Each structure stands twice: as structure tokens, then as C-alpha cells.
Coordinates of C-alpha atoms and ligand atoms in Angstrom, one line a residue:
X796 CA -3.1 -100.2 105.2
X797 CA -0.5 -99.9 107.9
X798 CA 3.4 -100.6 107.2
X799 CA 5.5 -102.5 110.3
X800 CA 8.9 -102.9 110.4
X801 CA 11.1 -105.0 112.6
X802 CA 14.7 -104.8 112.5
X803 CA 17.4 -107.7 113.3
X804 CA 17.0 -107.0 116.5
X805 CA 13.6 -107.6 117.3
X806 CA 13.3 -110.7 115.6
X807 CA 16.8 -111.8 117.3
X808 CA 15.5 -115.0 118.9
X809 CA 12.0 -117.7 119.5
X810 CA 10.9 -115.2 122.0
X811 CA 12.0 -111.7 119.7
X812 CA 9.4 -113.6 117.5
X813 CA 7.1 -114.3 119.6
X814 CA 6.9 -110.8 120.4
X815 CA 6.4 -110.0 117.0
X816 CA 3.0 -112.1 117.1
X817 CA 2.2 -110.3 120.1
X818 CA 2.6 -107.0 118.4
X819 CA 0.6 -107.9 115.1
X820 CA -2.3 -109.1 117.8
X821 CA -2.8 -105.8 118.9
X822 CA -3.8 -104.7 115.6
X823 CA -6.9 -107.1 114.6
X824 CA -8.9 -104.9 112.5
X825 CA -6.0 -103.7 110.0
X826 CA -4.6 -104.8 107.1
X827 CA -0.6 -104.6 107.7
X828 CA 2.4 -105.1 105.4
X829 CA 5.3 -106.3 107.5
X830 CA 9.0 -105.9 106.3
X831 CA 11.3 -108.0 108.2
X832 CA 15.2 -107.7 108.7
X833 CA 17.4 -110.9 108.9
X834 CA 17.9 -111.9 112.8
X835 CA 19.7 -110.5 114.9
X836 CA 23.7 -109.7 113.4
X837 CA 22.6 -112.4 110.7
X838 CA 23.7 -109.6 108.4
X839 CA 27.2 -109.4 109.3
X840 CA 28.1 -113.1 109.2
X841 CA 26.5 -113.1 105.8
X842 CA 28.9 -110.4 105.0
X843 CA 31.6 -112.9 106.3
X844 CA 30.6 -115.5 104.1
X845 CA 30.9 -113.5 101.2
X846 CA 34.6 -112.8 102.2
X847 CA 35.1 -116.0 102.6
X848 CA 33.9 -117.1 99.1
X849 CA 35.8 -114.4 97.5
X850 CA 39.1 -115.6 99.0
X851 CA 38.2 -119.2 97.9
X852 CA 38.0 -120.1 101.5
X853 CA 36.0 -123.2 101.5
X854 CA 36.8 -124.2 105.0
X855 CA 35.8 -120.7 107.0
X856 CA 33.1 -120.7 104.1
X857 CA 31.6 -124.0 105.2
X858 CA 31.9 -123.0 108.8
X859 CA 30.4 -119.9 108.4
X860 CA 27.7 -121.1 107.1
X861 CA 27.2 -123.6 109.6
X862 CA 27.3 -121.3 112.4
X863 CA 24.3 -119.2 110.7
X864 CA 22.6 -122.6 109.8
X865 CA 23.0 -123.4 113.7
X866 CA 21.3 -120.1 114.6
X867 CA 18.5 -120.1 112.9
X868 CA 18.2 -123.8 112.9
X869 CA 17.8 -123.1 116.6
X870 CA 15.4 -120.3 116.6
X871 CA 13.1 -122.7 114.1
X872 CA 13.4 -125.8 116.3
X873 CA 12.0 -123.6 120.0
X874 CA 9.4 -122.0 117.6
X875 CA 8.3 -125.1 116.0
X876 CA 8.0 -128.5 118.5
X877 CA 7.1 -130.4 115.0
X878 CA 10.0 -131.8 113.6
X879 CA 8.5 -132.6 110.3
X880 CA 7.1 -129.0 109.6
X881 CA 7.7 -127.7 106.2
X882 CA 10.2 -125.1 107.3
X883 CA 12.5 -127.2 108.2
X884 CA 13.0 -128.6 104.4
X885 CA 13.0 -124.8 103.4
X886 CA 16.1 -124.4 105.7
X887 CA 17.9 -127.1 104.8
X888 CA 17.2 -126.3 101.0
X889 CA 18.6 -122.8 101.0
X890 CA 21.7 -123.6 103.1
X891 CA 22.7 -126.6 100.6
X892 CA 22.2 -124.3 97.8
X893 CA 24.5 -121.7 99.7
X894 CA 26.9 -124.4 100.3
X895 CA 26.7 -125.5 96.4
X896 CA 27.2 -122.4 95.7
X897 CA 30.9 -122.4 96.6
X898 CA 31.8 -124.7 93.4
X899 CA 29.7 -122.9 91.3
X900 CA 31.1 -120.2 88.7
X901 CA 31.7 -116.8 90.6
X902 CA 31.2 -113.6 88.8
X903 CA 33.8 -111.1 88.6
X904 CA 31.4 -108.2 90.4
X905 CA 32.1 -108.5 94.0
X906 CA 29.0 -106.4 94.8
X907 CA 26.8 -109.2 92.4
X908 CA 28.2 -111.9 94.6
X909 CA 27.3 -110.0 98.1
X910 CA 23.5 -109.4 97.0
X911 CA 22.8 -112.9 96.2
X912 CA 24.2 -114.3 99.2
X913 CA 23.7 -111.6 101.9
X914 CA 20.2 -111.2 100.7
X915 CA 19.5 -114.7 102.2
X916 CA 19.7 -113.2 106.0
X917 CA 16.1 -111.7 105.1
X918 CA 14.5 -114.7 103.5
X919 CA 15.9 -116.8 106.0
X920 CA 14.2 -114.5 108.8
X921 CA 10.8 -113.7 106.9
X922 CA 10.0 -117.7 105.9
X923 CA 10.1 -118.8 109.7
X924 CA 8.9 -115.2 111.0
X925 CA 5.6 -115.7 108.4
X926 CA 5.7 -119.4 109.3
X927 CA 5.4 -118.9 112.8
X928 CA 2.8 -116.3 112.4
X929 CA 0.3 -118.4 110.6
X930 CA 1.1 -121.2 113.2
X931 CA -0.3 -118.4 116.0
X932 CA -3.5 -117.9 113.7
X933 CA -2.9 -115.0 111.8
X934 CA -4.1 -114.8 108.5
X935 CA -0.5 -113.7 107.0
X936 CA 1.1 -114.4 103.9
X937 CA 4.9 -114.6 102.3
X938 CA 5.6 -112.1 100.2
X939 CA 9.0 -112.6 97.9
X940 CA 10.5 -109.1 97.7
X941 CA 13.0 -109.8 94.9
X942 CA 9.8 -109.5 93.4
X943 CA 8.5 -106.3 94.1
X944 CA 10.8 -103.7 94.1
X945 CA 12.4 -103.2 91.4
X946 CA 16.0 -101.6 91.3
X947 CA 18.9 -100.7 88.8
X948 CA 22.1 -102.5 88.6
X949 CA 24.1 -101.0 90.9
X950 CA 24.1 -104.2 93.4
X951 CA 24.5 -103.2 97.2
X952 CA 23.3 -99.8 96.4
X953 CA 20.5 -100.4 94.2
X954 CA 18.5 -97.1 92.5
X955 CA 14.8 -98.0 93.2
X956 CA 13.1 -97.8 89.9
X957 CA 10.1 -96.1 91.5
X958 CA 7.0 -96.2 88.7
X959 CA 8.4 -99.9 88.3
X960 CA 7.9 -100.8 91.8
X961 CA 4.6 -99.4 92.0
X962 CA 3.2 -101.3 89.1
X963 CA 4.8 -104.6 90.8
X964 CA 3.1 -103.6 93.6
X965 CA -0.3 -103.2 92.7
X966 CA 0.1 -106.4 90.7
X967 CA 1.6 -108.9 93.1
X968 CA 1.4 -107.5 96.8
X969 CA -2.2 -105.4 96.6
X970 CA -4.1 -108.5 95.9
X971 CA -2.7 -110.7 98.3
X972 CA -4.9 -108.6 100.6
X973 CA -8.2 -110.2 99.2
X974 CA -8.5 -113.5 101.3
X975 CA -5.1 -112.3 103.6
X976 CA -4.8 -110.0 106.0
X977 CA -0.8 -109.2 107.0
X978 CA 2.0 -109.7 104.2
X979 CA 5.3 -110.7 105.9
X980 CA 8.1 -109.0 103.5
X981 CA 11.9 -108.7 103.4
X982 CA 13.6 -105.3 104.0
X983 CA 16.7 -104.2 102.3
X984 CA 16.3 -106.2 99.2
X985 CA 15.1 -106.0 95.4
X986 CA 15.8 -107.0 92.2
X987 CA 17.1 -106.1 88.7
X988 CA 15.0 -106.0 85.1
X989 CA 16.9 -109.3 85.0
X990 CA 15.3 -111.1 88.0
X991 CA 19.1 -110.7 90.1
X992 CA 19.0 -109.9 93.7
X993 CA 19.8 -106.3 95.1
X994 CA 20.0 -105.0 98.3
X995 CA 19.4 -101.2 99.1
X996 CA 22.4 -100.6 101.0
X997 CA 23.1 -101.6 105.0
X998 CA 20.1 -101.0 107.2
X999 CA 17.9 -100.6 104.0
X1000 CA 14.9 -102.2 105.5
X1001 CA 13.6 -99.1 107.0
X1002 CA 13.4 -97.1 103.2
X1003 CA 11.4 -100.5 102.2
X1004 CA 9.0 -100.0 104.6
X1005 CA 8.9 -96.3 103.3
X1006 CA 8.6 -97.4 99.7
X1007 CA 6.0 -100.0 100.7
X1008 CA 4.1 -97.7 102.4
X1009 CA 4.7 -95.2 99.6
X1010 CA 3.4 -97.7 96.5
X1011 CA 0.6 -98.6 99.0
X1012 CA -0.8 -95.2 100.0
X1013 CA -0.5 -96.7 103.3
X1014 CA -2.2 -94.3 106.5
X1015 CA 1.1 -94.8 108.4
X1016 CA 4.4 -96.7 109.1
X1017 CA 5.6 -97.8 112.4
X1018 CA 9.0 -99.0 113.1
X1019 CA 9.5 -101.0 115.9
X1020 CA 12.5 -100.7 117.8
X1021 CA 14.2 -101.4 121.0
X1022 CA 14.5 -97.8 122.2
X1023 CA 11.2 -96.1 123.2
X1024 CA 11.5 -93.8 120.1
X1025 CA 13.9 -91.2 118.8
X1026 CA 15.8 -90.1 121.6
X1027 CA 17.5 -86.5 121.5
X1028 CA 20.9 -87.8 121.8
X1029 CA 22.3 -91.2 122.0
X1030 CA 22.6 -93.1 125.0
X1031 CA 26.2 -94.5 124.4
X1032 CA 27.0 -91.1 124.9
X1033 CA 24.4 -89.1 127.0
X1034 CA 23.0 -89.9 130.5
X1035 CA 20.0 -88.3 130.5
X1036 CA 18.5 -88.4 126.6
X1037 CA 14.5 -87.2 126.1
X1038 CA 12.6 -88.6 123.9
X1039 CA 11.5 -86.7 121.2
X1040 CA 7.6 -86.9 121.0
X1041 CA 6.8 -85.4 117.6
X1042 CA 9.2 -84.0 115.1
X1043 CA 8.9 -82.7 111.5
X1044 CA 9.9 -84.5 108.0
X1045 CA 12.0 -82.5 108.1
X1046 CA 13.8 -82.1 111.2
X1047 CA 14.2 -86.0 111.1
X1048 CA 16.3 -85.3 107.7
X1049 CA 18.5 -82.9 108.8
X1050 CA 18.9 -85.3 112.2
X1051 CA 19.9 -88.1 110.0
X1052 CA 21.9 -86.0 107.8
X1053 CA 24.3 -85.2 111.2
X1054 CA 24.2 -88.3 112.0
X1055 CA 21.2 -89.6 114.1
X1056 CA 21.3 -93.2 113.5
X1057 CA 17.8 -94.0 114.3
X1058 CA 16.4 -94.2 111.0
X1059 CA 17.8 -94.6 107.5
X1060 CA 17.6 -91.1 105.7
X1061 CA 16.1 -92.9 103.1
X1062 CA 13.1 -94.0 104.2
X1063 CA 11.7 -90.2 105.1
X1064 CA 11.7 -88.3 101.3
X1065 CA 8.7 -91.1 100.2
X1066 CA 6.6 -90.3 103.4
X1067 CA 7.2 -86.7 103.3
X1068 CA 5.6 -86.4 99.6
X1069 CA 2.5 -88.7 100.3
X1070 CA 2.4 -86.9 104.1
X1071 CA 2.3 -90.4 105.7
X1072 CA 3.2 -90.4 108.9
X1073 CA 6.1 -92.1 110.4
X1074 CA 5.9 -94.2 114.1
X1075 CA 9.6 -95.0 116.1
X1076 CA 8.1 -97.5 118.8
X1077 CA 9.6 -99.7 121.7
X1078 CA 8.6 -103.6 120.6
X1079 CA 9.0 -104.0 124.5
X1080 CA 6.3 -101.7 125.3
X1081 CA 4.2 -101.6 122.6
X1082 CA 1.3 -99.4 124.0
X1083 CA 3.8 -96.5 124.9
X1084 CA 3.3 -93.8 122.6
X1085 CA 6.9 -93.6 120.8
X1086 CA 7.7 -90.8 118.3
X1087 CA 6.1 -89.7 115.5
X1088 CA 7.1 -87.9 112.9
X1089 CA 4.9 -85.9 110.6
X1090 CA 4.4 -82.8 108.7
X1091 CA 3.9 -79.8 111.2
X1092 CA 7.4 -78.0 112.1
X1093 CA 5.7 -76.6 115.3
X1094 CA 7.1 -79.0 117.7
X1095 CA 10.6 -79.5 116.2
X1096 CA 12.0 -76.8 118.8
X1097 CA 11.2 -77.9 122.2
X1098 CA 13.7 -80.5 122.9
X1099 CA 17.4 -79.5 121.7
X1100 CA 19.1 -82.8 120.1
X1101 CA 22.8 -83.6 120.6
X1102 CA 24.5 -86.0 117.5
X1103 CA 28.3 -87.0 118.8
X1104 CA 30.8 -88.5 115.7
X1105 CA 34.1 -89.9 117.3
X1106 CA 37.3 -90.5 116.0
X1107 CA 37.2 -87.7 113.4
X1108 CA 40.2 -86.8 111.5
X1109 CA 40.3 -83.0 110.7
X1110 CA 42.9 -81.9 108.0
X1111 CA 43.8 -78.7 106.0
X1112 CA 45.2 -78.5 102.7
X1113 CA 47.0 -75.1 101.7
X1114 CA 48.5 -74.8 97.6
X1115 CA 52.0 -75.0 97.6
X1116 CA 52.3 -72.4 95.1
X1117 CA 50.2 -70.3 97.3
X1118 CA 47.0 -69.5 94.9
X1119 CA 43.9 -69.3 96.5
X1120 CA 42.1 -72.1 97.5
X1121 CA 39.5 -71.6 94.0
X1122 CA 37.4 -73.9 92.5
X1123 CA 40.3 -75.7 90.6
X1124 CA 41.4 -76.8 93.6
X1125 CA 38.7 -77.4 95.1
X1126 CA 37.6 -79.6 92.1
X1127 CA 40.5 -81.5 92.4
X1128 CA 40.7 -82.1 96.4
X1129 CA 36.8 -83.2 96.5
X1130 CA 37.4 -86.0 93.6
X1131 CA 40.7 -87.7 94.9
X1132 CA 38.3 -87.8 98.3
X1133 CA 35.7 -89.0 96.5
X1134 CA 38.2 -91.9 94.7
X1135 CA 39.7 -92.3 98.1
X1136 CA 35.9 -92.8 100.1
X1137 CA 36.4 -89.9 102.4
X1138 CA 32.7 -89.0 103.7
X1139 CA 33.2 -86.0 105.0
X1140 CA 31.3 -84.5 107.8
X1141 CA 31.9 -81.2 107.5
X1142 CA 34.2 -78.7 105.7
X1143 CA 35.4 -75.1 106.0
X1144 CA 37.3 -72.8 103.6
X1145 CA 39.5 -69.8 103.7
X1146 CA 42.0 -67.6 101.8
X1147 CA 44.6 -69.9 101.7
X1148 CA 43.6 -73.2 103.2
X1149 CA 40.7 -76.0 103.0
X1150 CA 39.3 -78.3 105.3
X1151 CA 38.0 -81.2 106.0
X1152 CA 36.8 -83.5 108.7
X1153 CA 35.7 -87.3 108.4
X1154 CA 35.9 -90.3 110.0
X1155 CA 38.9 -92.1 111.0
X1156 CA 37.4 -95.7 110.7
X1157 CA 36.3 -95.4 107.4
X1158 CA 39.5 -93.2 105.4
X1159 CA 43.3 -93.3 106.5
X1160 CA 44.6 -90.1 106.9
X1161 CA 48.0 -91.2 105.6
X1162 CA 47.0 -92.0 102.5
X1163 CA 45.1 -88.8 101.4
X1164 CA 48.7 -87.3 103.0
X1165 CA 50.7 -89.0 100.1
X1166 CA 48.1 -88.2 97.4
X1167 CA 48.5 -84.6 98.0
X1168 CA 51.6 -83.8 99.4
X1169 CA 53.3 -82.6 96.1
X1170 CA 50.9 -80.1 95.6
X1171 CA 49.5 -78.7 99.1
X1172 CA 50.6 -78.7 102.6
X1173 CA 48.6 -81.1 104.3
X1174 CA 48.2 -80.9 108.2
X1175 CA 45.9 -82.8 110.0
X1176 CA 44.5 -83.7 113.8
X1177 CA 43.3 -86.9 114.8
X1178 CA 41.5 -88.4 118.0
X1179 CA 38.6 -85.5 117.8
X1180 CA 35.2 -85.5 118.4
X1181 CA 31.7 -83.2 116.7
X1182 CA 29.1 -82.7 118.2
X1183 CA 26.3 -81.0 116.4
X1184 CA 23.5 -79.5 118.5
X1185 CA 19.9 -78.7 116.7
X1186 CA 17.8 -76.1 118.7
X1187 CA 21.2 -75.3 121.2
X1188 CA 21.4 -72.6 123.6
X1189 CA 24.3 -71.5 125.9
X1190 CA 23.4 -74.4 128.3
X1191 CA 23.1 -76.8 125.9
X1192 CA 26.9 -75.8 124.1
X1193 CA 27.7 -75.6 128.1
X1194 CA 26.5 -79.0 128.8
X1195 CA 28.9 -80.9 126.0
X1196 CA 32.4 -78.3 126.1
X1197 CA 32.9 -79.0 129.2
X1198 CA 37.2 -80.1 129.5
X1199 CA 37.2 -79.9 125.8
X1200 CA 39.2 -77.2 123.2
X1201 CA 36.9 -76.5 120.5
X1202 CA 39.3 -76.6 117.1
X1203 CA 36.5 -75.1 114.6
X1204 CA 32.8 -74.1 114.9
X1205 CA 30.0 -73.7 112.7
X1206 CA 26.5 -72.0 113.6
X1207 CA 23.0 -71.2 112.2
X1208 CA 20.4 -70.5 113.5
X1209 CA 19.0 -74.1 114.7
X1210 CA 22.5 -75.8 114.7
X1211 CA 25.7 -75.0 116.4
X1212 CA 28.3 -77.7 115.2
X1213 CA 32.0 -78.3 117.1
X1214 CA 34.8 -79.7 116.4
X1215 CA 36.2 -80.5 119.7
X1216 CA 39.9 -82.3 121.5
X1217 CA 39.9 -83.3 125.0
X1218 CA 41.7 -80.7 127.3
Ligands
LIG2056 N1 19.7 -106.6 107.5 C1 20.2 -105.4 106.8 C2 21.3 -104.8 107.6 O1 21.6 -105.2 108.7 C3 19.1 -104.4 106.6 C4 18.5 -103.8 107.8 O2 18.5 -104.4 108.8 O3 17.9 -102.7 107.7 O4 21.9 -103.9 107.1
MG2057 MG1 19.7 -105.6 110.3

């Protein structure tokens, strides 16, 4: 068994999915579980719709949903010539019920409300991807992941109840594989003991395809992506990147941990423990060998990677009364961050003063300001940039420090991290 995945982006448009039947062609001989994203930003007008329902919009709500019912609608009709193919009723079914939906009773969990209807994105994409698929002649079938993986109740972040899934697993995907060959999935989403929708937090679909892969004993997963594999850096910042051929569990974690975007952390813990190795492929070069990432540490060193966070806010707290910054404080600082969302990227301590740096875009500085003021001095810096380097040398903290004042610094052995202003 082989795992696939194919993000929004490959599956953006009729020839994205056509590509996608070009892909599964190259692998005749295998039997393939596919998890599929919703198209293209399909997931961030869903979003939208949500909004719109929780401010009892019914205007934008409706026209929201006409715009995504346009899309797809659009993407079915170049796919399909035959107007009176069965997936066009299943369209039209699930975007009245979205529309009904509107004057139906609305629970008071926000979170509840965003699973069931963002969920849709991937349902939407995996009926006419699998539909399309058996149109080209291969032997696929639809797989109904609300089904299969099984979560808590924590909705947009659901838990996956592991030994649960598995079970579901062997008993409603493994024996699809008897008379079919590829089961076309949805990434990202699950489902309570209840039957109620989940979703496993943005960009999920990557950890299903590791949990997939994971219940299945699967020989390996491939994610197919529109960047010829992990790159050392990323392009919206870096000229030049390297790919990186072959990496470690590992080293992918502690990537993703600073911020490599390429995969969700998620996904690599499940491979790691059944050693299953993990592909990053371009879907517009298919035969080009991508990355892979896999047990052995001894390659993890030859290509230094660079991970760039913008708009970081660093700020320092300092006790009024002058104590030492001790764990009281501490204690105190991290949970009215935690209340307040602040991820932090990276912190320092001293005698007499804490720091902090996180991301401007996601927590306003002001605000954490007025929480604390009575009891520290709070200073902070905004506009600044980190750049954390994995295998660095002098040429490598060269390369990036160039017209820049470095504010803070942080080293170990494989990783340099900077805080850093423009001069
Ligand atoms: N469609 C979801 C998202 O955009 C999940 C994913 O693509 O991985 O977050
Ligand atoms: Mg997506």
C-alpha cells in the first residue's frame, strides 16, 4: 500500500485534475490510498462562509456560496461534457443543503459550526476528483472520511483517537481494496463518537495521509506538491534554495518546528514510529526524484537550511518590584500569553528581565502592554525578522546579516538562530 496526497493546489482546476490521473497512471501495479484537499483556496472562502453565517449575514452568506458553487461547478462541467452525470445532482444537493442550512438552528460552538461547513471544501473536491478518476478508467473508489478517523471533541483541532481509527480502518477502508484498487479520501477531516464532523486543524491533510498510512502499514507516503521537494530555504525569500535530497525524521521535525512550512509537523511522529518513509514530489514533474525523508541522520548535514519569520515583535518584561525573574513570574507571564494566543518563537531569560518574540500578525503587542504594565516594565521592538539556520557556518550567518543589527542570538551546535533589524 502506497499513501498520495494532493493538496488544494494540485487539484486547483480541470487540468490540476487531470494531472492527478496522470500521476495515479504511473503507478499501475499498486494499491494507493489517495487523500485529497478541497481545490485550490476552497478552504478560505469556506472559512468566509462560516463568518458570514455567524453574523447572520444571509446576503454575503448566499453569495459566498454561490461564488464556491460557480467554481467548482466550473471545474465539474470542463471535466465532465455529460450534463446529466451523477455528479452534477451531488453538487447541487450539498450546496442547497449549505444554503438550508442558514435557517436552520445554529449551535452556540463556533468551532462546531466551522467543521461542518468548512469540511465540505474536501467532499466537494474528493466526489468530482474520484468521479473523474473512474471516468479515466481507474479502478478507484470514494472513501467517506468522517468515517474513518475518529477524533475527540475538540472541533477545528480534533485529538485523533488513534486505536479507534485503526479499528475503523481495518473495518471500512482495508476491504475496499478487494475488487478496488485506489481509495480517493478527504484530508483534514474526521469525526466524533457522535458521528459530527472534525477537522484536524489548517493544512491537516498531510497528518491524514500520515495517519492513513500509519493504520495501513503503508510502504511509503508521497506528497505531491508544486515545488520539486523540500527546498533549504524558501523561495519568497532566497534566490538560490537547494533542494534537500534526503533528510532524517528528525531533522524534518525540528525544520517544521522553526518554521519550514513544507509539511505539517503532524504528519512526521506516525511515520517515524512505523519507519515509513516520507516522499515531497513536484506533481509537474512527477519522475523527478523529490525529497525523501527517512530514518538515517547521515545526510541531514550537507545542505545548511535557512527558516525566515517576519514581522516579529520582540518584548522584555522586567518585575517592577525588582525580584528576579523566577518561576512565579514566569508562571504568570506564559499563561496571560497563552489566554492572549501569543505563539512564541523564541524566548530568553536573565537576572532581571524576560523575553519574548512572536509574530505580529497573530498577537497585538499593545495589548499584552496593558495586561502587564502594573506589574513589569514592558519594552518591546517591532518590524524584526529571525532567521534560524540548521547546519550554519560563518558563510552561511554571512550570507543572511548582511545590512542587518542582530538584537539577540541563540546557538547550538546545528542551529544558530537571530533576531535581526534592518540597518
Ligand atoms: N484544506 C485544508 C486547508 O487548506 C487542509 C489542507 O489543505 O491540508 O487547511
Ligand atoms: Mg488546502
Amino acid at each position: 500500500m502506497k499513501v498520495f496526497k494532493f493538496g488544494g493546489a494540485s487539484v486547483k482546476d480541470a487540468n490540476a485534475v487531470r494531472n492527478v490521473s496522470h500521476i495515479l497512471s504511473l503507478f499501475p501495479k499498486d494499491q494507493l490510498i489517495v487523500v485529497i484537499s478541497a481545490m485550490g483556496k476552497t478552504t478560505n472562502a469556506m472559512e468566509q462562509i462560516v463568518d458570514a453565517l455567524w453574523k447572520r449575514d444571509e446576503k454575503r452568506y448566499l453569495e459566498l456560496i454561490e461564488d464556491r458553487y460557480q467554481f467548482h461547478q466550473l471545474i465539474a462541467a470542463e471535466l465532465f461534457p455529460e450534463k446529466h452525470y451523477y455528479i452534477y445532482q451531488q453538487i447541487e444537493e450539498l450546496f442547497d443543503s449549505l444554503k438550508n442550512r442558514f435557517h436552520l438552528p445554529v449551535s452556540d460552538n463556533y468551532n462546531f459550526e466551522y467543521d461542518q461547513i468548512v469540511s465540505l471544501g474536501e467532499v466537494l473536491s474528493t466526489i468530482i476528483v474520484e468521479a473523474f478518476m473512474k471516468e479515466e478508467g481507474h479502478l478507484t473508489t470514494w472513501i467517506d472520511c468522517r468515517k474513518v478517523i475518529r477524533t475527540n471533541h475538540e472541533y477545528r483541532e480534533g485529538e485523533v483517537d488513534w486505536a479507534k481509527t485503526e479499528a475503523l480502518v481495518n473495518e471500512r477502508l482495508i476491504p475496499q481494496f478487494k475488487d478496488k484498487r485506489i481509495a480517493i479520501t478527504q484530508g483534514f477531516i474526521g469525526h466524533t463518537s457522535e458521528g459530527f464532523t472534525t477537522t484536524l486543524g489548517r493544512e491537516g491533510s498531510d497528518f491524514t495521509a500520515g495517519i492513513l498510512a500509519y493504520c495501513t502499514q503503508a510502504e511509503s507516503v508521497t506528497i505531491w506538491k508544486d515545488v520539486p521537494g523540500m527546498l533549504n530555504a524558501d523561495p519568497k525569500w532566497f534566490d538560490d534554495t537547494v533542494k534537500l535530497q534526503k533528510i532524517s525524521f528528525k531533522e524534518a521535525i525540528e525544520l517544521a518546528y522553526y518554521g519550514a512550512t513544507v509539511i505539517h509537523p503532524k504528519t512526521i511522529k506516525p511515520l517515524q514510529n512505523k519507519g515509513i518513509p516520507l516522499y515531497v514530489k513536484s506533481f509537474v514533474d512527477p519522475g523527478a526524484e523529490g525529497t525523501v525523508i527517512q530514518e538515517s541522520t547521515d545526510f541531514d548535514h550537507l545542505v545548511p537550511s535557512f527558516i525566515f519569520k517576519m514581522e516579529q515583535v520582540l518584548m522584555s518584561f522586567t518585575p517592577k518590584d525588582f525580584s528576579f525573574i523566577v518561576e512565579e513570574n514566569l508562571g504568570d507571564i506564559f499563561q496571560q500569553l497563552a489566554f492572549y494566543g501569543a505563539k512564541i518563537n523564541l524566548m530568553q531569560n536573565s537576572a532581571l528581565s524576560f523575553s519574548i518574540l512572536f509574530d505580529r500578525s497573530k498577537t497585538d503587542p499593545i495589548k499584552l502592554v496593558e495586561k502587564f504594565k502594573d506589574q513589569y516594565t514592558v519594552r518591546y521592538n517591532e518590524g524584526l525578522e529571525l532567521v534560524t539556520i540548521r547546519h550554519y557556518d560563518q558563510a552561511t550567518i554571512n550570507r543572511v546579516t548582511v545590512d542587518k543589527d542582530i538584537l539577540l542570538e541563540q546557538r547550538t551546535r546545528q542551529t544558530i538562530r537571530m533576531v535581526m533589524k534592518n540597518k
